Amino acid sequence: ALLRGVVAGCLLAAVLVLGSALTVLANRLAVCGPLWAAYPRWSRVVFGPLPLQLMAVQFLWKRAAAAFEKLYGAVRGAVIEAECAALERCVPVTVGEGVVDVADPWEIDHDSGEDDGDDLLEETEGEEVGDEYDDQEASEDEWDSDNSE
C-alpha cells in the first residue's frame, strides 16, 4: 500500500511539474482538425443521456486504473530487483559454490585466539558431558511408570 501511494504521489508531482506543457497540449488538441472531424461520433457520448456518460466515465476510469496497475507492477519489479541485487552484494554466500568461510563465534578458542574445535566437547573426569542427565531421565521414567497405574 505504501508503494502504491509513492507511485501515485510521483504521478501527481509529474502532473504538477508538467502542468503548463500539458495545458498547451490540451489546448492544441481542443482546436485540432481531426478531433472536430470526428465530432459526430464523440458528440453523441458527450451530449448523450446521463447513463451513457456514466458508462463512458467508468470505461475511462477502468482504462486509467489498468494503466496505473501496469506502472505499479513495473515499479514494484524494479524495486524488488534492486533489493535482491543489494542483498546479493552485501550478504556472504554460505551454501554452494563460492562459499565464504565465516568462523562461528562458538568455535573460536578465546584463550589462545586459535580454533581447536574442542571447547564444547571436552570430557570431564573420564565421563562425557551429559552423563549426569541420563540418571535423571531414568528416575523420571521410573516415576512416570509408577504413577501411570
CSV table of N, CA and C in Angstrom, one decimal, residues 53-132:
chain,number,residue,atom,x,y,z
A,53,GLN,N,-23.1,8.7,-20.3
A,53,GLN,CA,-22.0,9.5,-19.8
A,53,GLN,C,-21.3,8.8,-18.6
A,54,LEU,N,-22.1,8.2,-17.7
A,54,LEU,CA,-21.5,7.5,-16.6
A,54,LEU,C,-20.8,6.2,-17.1
A,55,MET,N,-21.3,5.6,-18.0
A,55,MET,CA,-20.7,4.4,-18.6
A,55,MET,C,-19.3,4.8,-19.3
A,56,ALA,N,-19.3,5.9,-20.0
A,56,ALA,CA,-18.1,6.4,-20.6
A,56,ALA,C,-17.0,6.7,-19.6
A,57,VAL,N,-17.5,7.4,-18.5
A,57,VAL,CA,-16.5,7.7,-17.4
A,57,VAL,C,-16.0,6.5,-16.7
A,58,GLN,N,-16.9,5.5,-16.5
A,58,GLN,CA,-16.5,4.2,-15.9
A,58,GLN,C,-15.4,3.5,-16.8
A,59,PHE,N,-15.7,3.5,-18.1
A,59,PHE,CA,-14.8,2.9,-19.1
A,59,PHE,C,-13.4,3.6,-19.0
A,60,LEU,N,-13.4,4.9,-19.0
A,60,LEU,CA,-12.1,5.7,-18.9
A,60,LEU,C,-11.4,5.4,-17.6
A,61,TRP,N,-12.2,5.3,-16.5
A,61,TRP,CA,-11.6,5.0,-15.2
A,61,TRP,C,-10.9,3.7,-15.2
A,62,LYS,N,-11.6,2.7,-15.7
A,62,LYS,CA,-11.0,1.3,-15.8
A,62,LYS,C,-9.8,1.3,-16.6
A,63,ARG,N,-9.7,2.0,-17.7
A,63,ARG,CA,-8.5,2.0,-18.5
A,63,ARG,C,-7.4,2.7,-17.7
A,64,ALA,N,-7.7,3.8,-17.0
A,64,ALA,CA,-6.7,4.5,-16.3
A,64,ALA,C,-6.2,3.6,-15.1
A,65,ALA,N,-7.1,2.9,-14.4
A,65,ALA,CA,-6.7,2.0,-13.3
A,65,ALA,C,-5.8,0.9,-13.9
A,66,ALA,N,-6.1,0.3,-15.0
A,66,ALA,CA,-5.3,-0.7,-15.6
A,66,ALA,C,-3.9,-0.2,-16.0
A,67,ALA,N,-3.8,1.0,-16.5
A,67,ALA,CA,-2.5,1.6,-16.8
A,67,ALA,C,-1.7,1.9,-15.5
A,68,PHE,N,-2.4,2.3,-14.5
A,68,PHE,CA,-1.7,2.5,-13.2
A,68,PHE,C,-1.2,1.2,-12.6
A,69,GLU,N,-2.0,0.1,-12.7
A,69,GLU,CA,-1.6,-1.2,-12.2
A,69,GLU,C,-0.4,-1.7,-13.0
A,70,LYS,N,-0.4,-1.4,-14.3
A,70,LYS,CA,0.8,-1.8,-15.1
A,70,LYS,C,2.0,-1.0,-14.7
A,71,LEU,N,1.9,0.3,-14.4
A,71,LEU,CA,3.0,1.1,-14.0
A,71,LEU,C,3.5,0.6,-12.6
A,72,TYR,N,2.5,0.4,-11.7
A,72,TYR,CA,2.8,-0.1,-10.4
A,72,TYR,C,3.6,-1.4,-10.4
A,73,GLY,N,3.2,-2.3,-11.3
A,73,GLY,CA,3.9,-3.6,-11.4
A,73,GLY,C,5.3,-3.4,-11.9
A,74,ALA,N,5.5,-2.5,-12.8
A,74,ALA,CA,6.8,-2.3,-13.3
A,74,ALA,C,7.7,-1.7,-12.2
A,75,VAL,N,7.2,-0.7,-11.5
A,75,VAL,CA,8.0,-0.1,-10.4
A,75,VAL,C,8.3,-1.1,-9.3
A,76,ARG,N,7.3,-2.0,-9.0
A,76,ARG,CA,7.5,-3.0,-7.9
A,76,ARG,C,8.5,-4.0,-8.4
A,77,GLY,N,8.5,-4.4,-9.6
A,77,GLY,CA,9.5,-5.3,-10.1
A,77,GLY,C,10.9,-4.7,-10.1
A,78,ALA,N,11.0,-3.4,-10.4
A,78,ALA,CA,12.3,-2.8,-10.4
A,78,ALA,C,12.8,-2.6,-8.9
A,79,VAL,N,11.9,-2.3,-8.0
A,79,VAL,CA,12.3,-2.2,-6.6
A,79,VAL,C,12.8,-3.6,-6.1
A,80,ILE,N,12.0,-4.6,-6.4
A,80,ILE,CA,12.4,-6.0,-6.0
A,80,ILE,C,13.8,-6.4,-6.5
A,81,GLU,N,14.0,-6.1,-7.8
A,81,GLU,CA,15.3,-6.4,-8.4
A,81,GLU,C,16.4,-5.6,-7.7
A,82,ALA,N,16.2,-4.4,-7.4
A,82,ALA,CA,17.2,-3.6,-6.7
A,82,ALA,C,17.5,-4.1,-5.3
A,83,GLU,N,16.5,-4.5,-4.6
A,83,GLU,CA,16.7,-5.1,-3.3
A,83,GLU,C,17.4,-6.4,-3.4
A,84,CYS,N,17.1,-7.2,-4.3
A,84,CYS,CA,17.8,-8.5,-4.5
A,84,CYS,C,19.3,-8.3,-4.8
A,85,ALA,N,19.5,-7.3,-5.7
A,85,ALA,CA,20.9,-7.0,-6.1
A,85,ALA,C,21.7,-6.5,-4.9
A,86,ALA,N,21.1,-5.7,-4.0
A,86,ALA,CA,21.7,-5.2,-2.8
A,86,ALA,C,22.0,-6.3,-1.8
A,87,LEU,N,21.1,-7.2,-1.7
A,87,LEU,CA,21.3,-8.4,-0.8
A,87,LEU,C,22.4,-9.3,-1.3
A,88,GLU,N,22.4,-9.5,-2.6
A,88,GLU,CA,23.5,-10.4,-3.2
A,88,GLU,C,24.8,-9.7,-3.0
A,89,ARG,N,24.9,-8.4,-3.0
A,89,ARG,CA,26.2,-7.7,-2.8
A,89,ARG,C,26.6,-7.8,-1.3
A,90,CYS,N,25.7,-7.7,-0.4
A,90,CYS,CA,26.0,-7.5,1.0
A,90,CYS,C,26.1,-8.7,1.8
A,91,VAL,N,25.3,-9.7,1.5
A,91,VAL,CA,25.2,-10.9,2.3
A,91,VAL,C,26.2,-12.0,1.7
A,92,PRO,N,27.0,-12.5,2.6
A,92,PRO,CA,28.0,-13.5,2.1
A,92,PRO,C,27.3,-14.8,1.7
A,93,VAL,N,27.9,-15.5,0.8
A,93,VAL,CA,27.4,-16.8,0.3
A,93,VAL,C,27.8,-17.8,1.3
A,94,THR,N,26.8,-18.6,1.8
A,94,THR,CA,27.2,-19.6,2.8
A,94,THR,C,26.9,-21.0,2.4
A,95,VAL,N,26.2,-21.2,1.2
A,95,VAL,CA,25.9,-22.5,0.7
A,95,VAL,C,26.2,-22.5,-0.8
A,96,GLY,N,26.8,-23.6,-1.3
A,96,GLY,CA,27.1,-23.8,-2.7
A,96,GLY,C,28.4,-23.3,-3.1
A,97,GLU,N,28.6,-23.0,-4.4
A,97,GLU,CA,29.9,-22.5,-4.9
A,97,GLU,C,30.2,-21.1,-4.4
A,98,GLY,N,31.5,-20.8,-4.2
A,98,GLY,CA,31.9,-19.5,-3.8
A,98,GLY,C,31.5,-19.2,-2.3
A,99,VAL,N,31.5,-20.3,-1.5
A,99,VAL,CA,31.2,-20.1,-0.1
A,99,VAL,C,32.2,-19.3,0.6
A,100,VAL,N,31.8,-18.4,1.4
A,100,VAL,CA,32.7,-17.5,2.2
A,100,VAL,C,32.9,-18.3,3.6
A,101,ASP,N,34.1,-18.5,4.0
A,101,ASP,CA,34.4,-19.2,5.2
A,101,ASP,C,34.3,-18.2,6.4
A,102,VAL,N,33.2,-18.3,7.1
A,102,VAL,CA,33.0,-17.4,8.2
A,102,VAL,C,33.1,-18.3,9.5
A,103,ALA,N,34.0,-18.0,10.4
A,103,ALA,CA,34.2,-18.8,11.6
A,103,ALA,C,33.0,-18.5,12.5
A,104,ASP,N,32.5,-19.6,13.1
A,104,ASP,CA,31.4,-19.5,14.0
A,104,ASP,C,32.0,-19.0,15.4
A,105,PRO,N,31.3,-18.0,16.0
A,105,PRO,CA,31.9,-17.5,17.3
A,105,PRO,C,32.0,-18.5,18.4
A,106,TRP,N,31.2,-19.6,18.4
A,106,TRP,CA,31.3,-20.6,19.5
A,106,TRP,C,32.5,-21.6,19.2
A,107,GLU,N,33.1,-21.5,18.0
A,107,GLU,CA,34.2,-22.5,17.7
A,107,GLU,C,35.6,-21.8,17.9
A,108,ILE,N,35.6,-20.6,18.3
A,108,ILE,CA,36.9,-19.9,18.5
A,108,ILE,C,37.4,-20.1,19.9
A,109,ASP,N,38.6,-20.5,20.1
A,109,ASP,CA,39.2,-20.6,21.4
A,109,ASP,C,39.7,-19.2,21.8
A,110,HIS,N,38.9,-18.6,22.8
A,110,HIS,CA,39.2,-17.2,23.1
A,110,HIS,C,40.5,-17.0,23.9
A,111,ASP,N,41.0,-18.1,24.5
A,111,ASP,CA,42.2,-18.0,25.3
A,111,ASP,C,43.4,-17.8,24.4
A,112,SER,N,43.5,-18.7,23.4
A,112,SER,CA,44.7,-18.6,22.6
A,112,SER,C,44.5,-17.9,21.2
A,113,GLY,N,43.2,-17.6,20.9
A,113,GLY,CA,42.8,-17.0,19.7
A,113,GLY,C,42.8,-17.9,18.5
A,114,GLU,N,43.0,-19.2,18.8
A,114,GLU,CA,43.0,-20.2,17.7
A,114,GLU,C,41.8,-21.1,17.8
A,115,ASP,N,41.4,-21.7,16.8
A,115,ASP,CA,40.2,-22.6,16.7
A,115,ASP,C,40.7,-24.0,16.8
A,116,ASP,N,40.5,-24.6,18.0
A,116,ASP,CA,40.9,-26.0,18.2
A,116,ASP,C,39.7,-27.0,18.1
A,117,GLY,N,38.5,-26.4,18.1
A,117,GLY,CA,37.3,-27.3,18.0
A,117,GLY,C,36.9,-28.1,19.2
A,118,ASP,N,37.7,-28.1,20.3
A,118,ASP,CA,37.5,-29.0,21.4
A,118,ASP,C,36.8,-28.3,22.6
A,119,ASP,N,36.5,-27.0,22.4
A,119,ASP,CA,36.0,-26.2,23.6
A,119,ASP,C,34.7,-26.8,24.1
A,120,LEU,N,33.8,-27.2,23.2
A,120,LEU,CA,32.5,-27.6,23.6
A,120,LEU,C,32.4,-29.1,24.0
A,121,LEU,N,33.3,-29.9,23.5
A,121,LEU,CA,33.2,-31.3,23.7
A,121,LEU,C,34.3,-31.9,24.6
A,122,GLU,N,34.8,-31.1,25.5
A,122,GLU,CA,35.8,-31.5,26.5
A,122,GLU,C,35.1,-32.5,27.4
A,123,GLU,N,35.9,-33.6,27.7
A,123,GLU,CA,35.4,-34.6,28.7
A,123,GLU,C,35.8,-34.2,30.1
A,124,THR,N,35.0,-34.4,31.1
A,124,THR,CA,35.3,-34.1,32.5
A,124,THR,C,35.4,-35.3,33.3
A,125,GLU,N,36.6,-35.6,33.8
A,125,GLU,CA,36.9,-36.7,34.7
A,125,GLU,C,36.5,-38.0,34.1
A,126,GLY,N,36.8,-38.2,32.8
A,126,GLY,CA,36.6,-39.5,32.2
A,126,GLY,C,35.1,-39.7,31.8
A,127,GLU,N,34.2,-38.9,32.1
A,127,GLU,CA,32.8,-39.0,31.7
A,127,GLU,C,32.5,-38.0,30.6
A,128,GLU,N,31.6,-38.4,29.7
A,128,GLU,CA,31.2,-37.5,28.7
A,128,GLU,C,30.2,-36.4,29.2
A,129,VAL,N,30.2,-35.3,28.6
A,129,VAL,CA,29.3,-34.3,29.0
A,129,VAL,C,27.9,-34.8,28.8
A,130,GLY,N,27.0,-34.6,29.8
A,130,GLY,CA,25.6,-35.0,29.6
A,130,GLY,C,25.3,-36.3,30.3
A,131,ASP,N,26.3,-37.1,30.9
A,131,ASP,CA,26.0,-38.3,31.5
A,131,ASP,C,25.2,-38.1,32.8
A,132,GLU,N,25.3,-37.0,33.4
A,132,GLU,CA,24.5,-36.8,34.7
A,132,GLU,C,23.1,-36.7,34.4
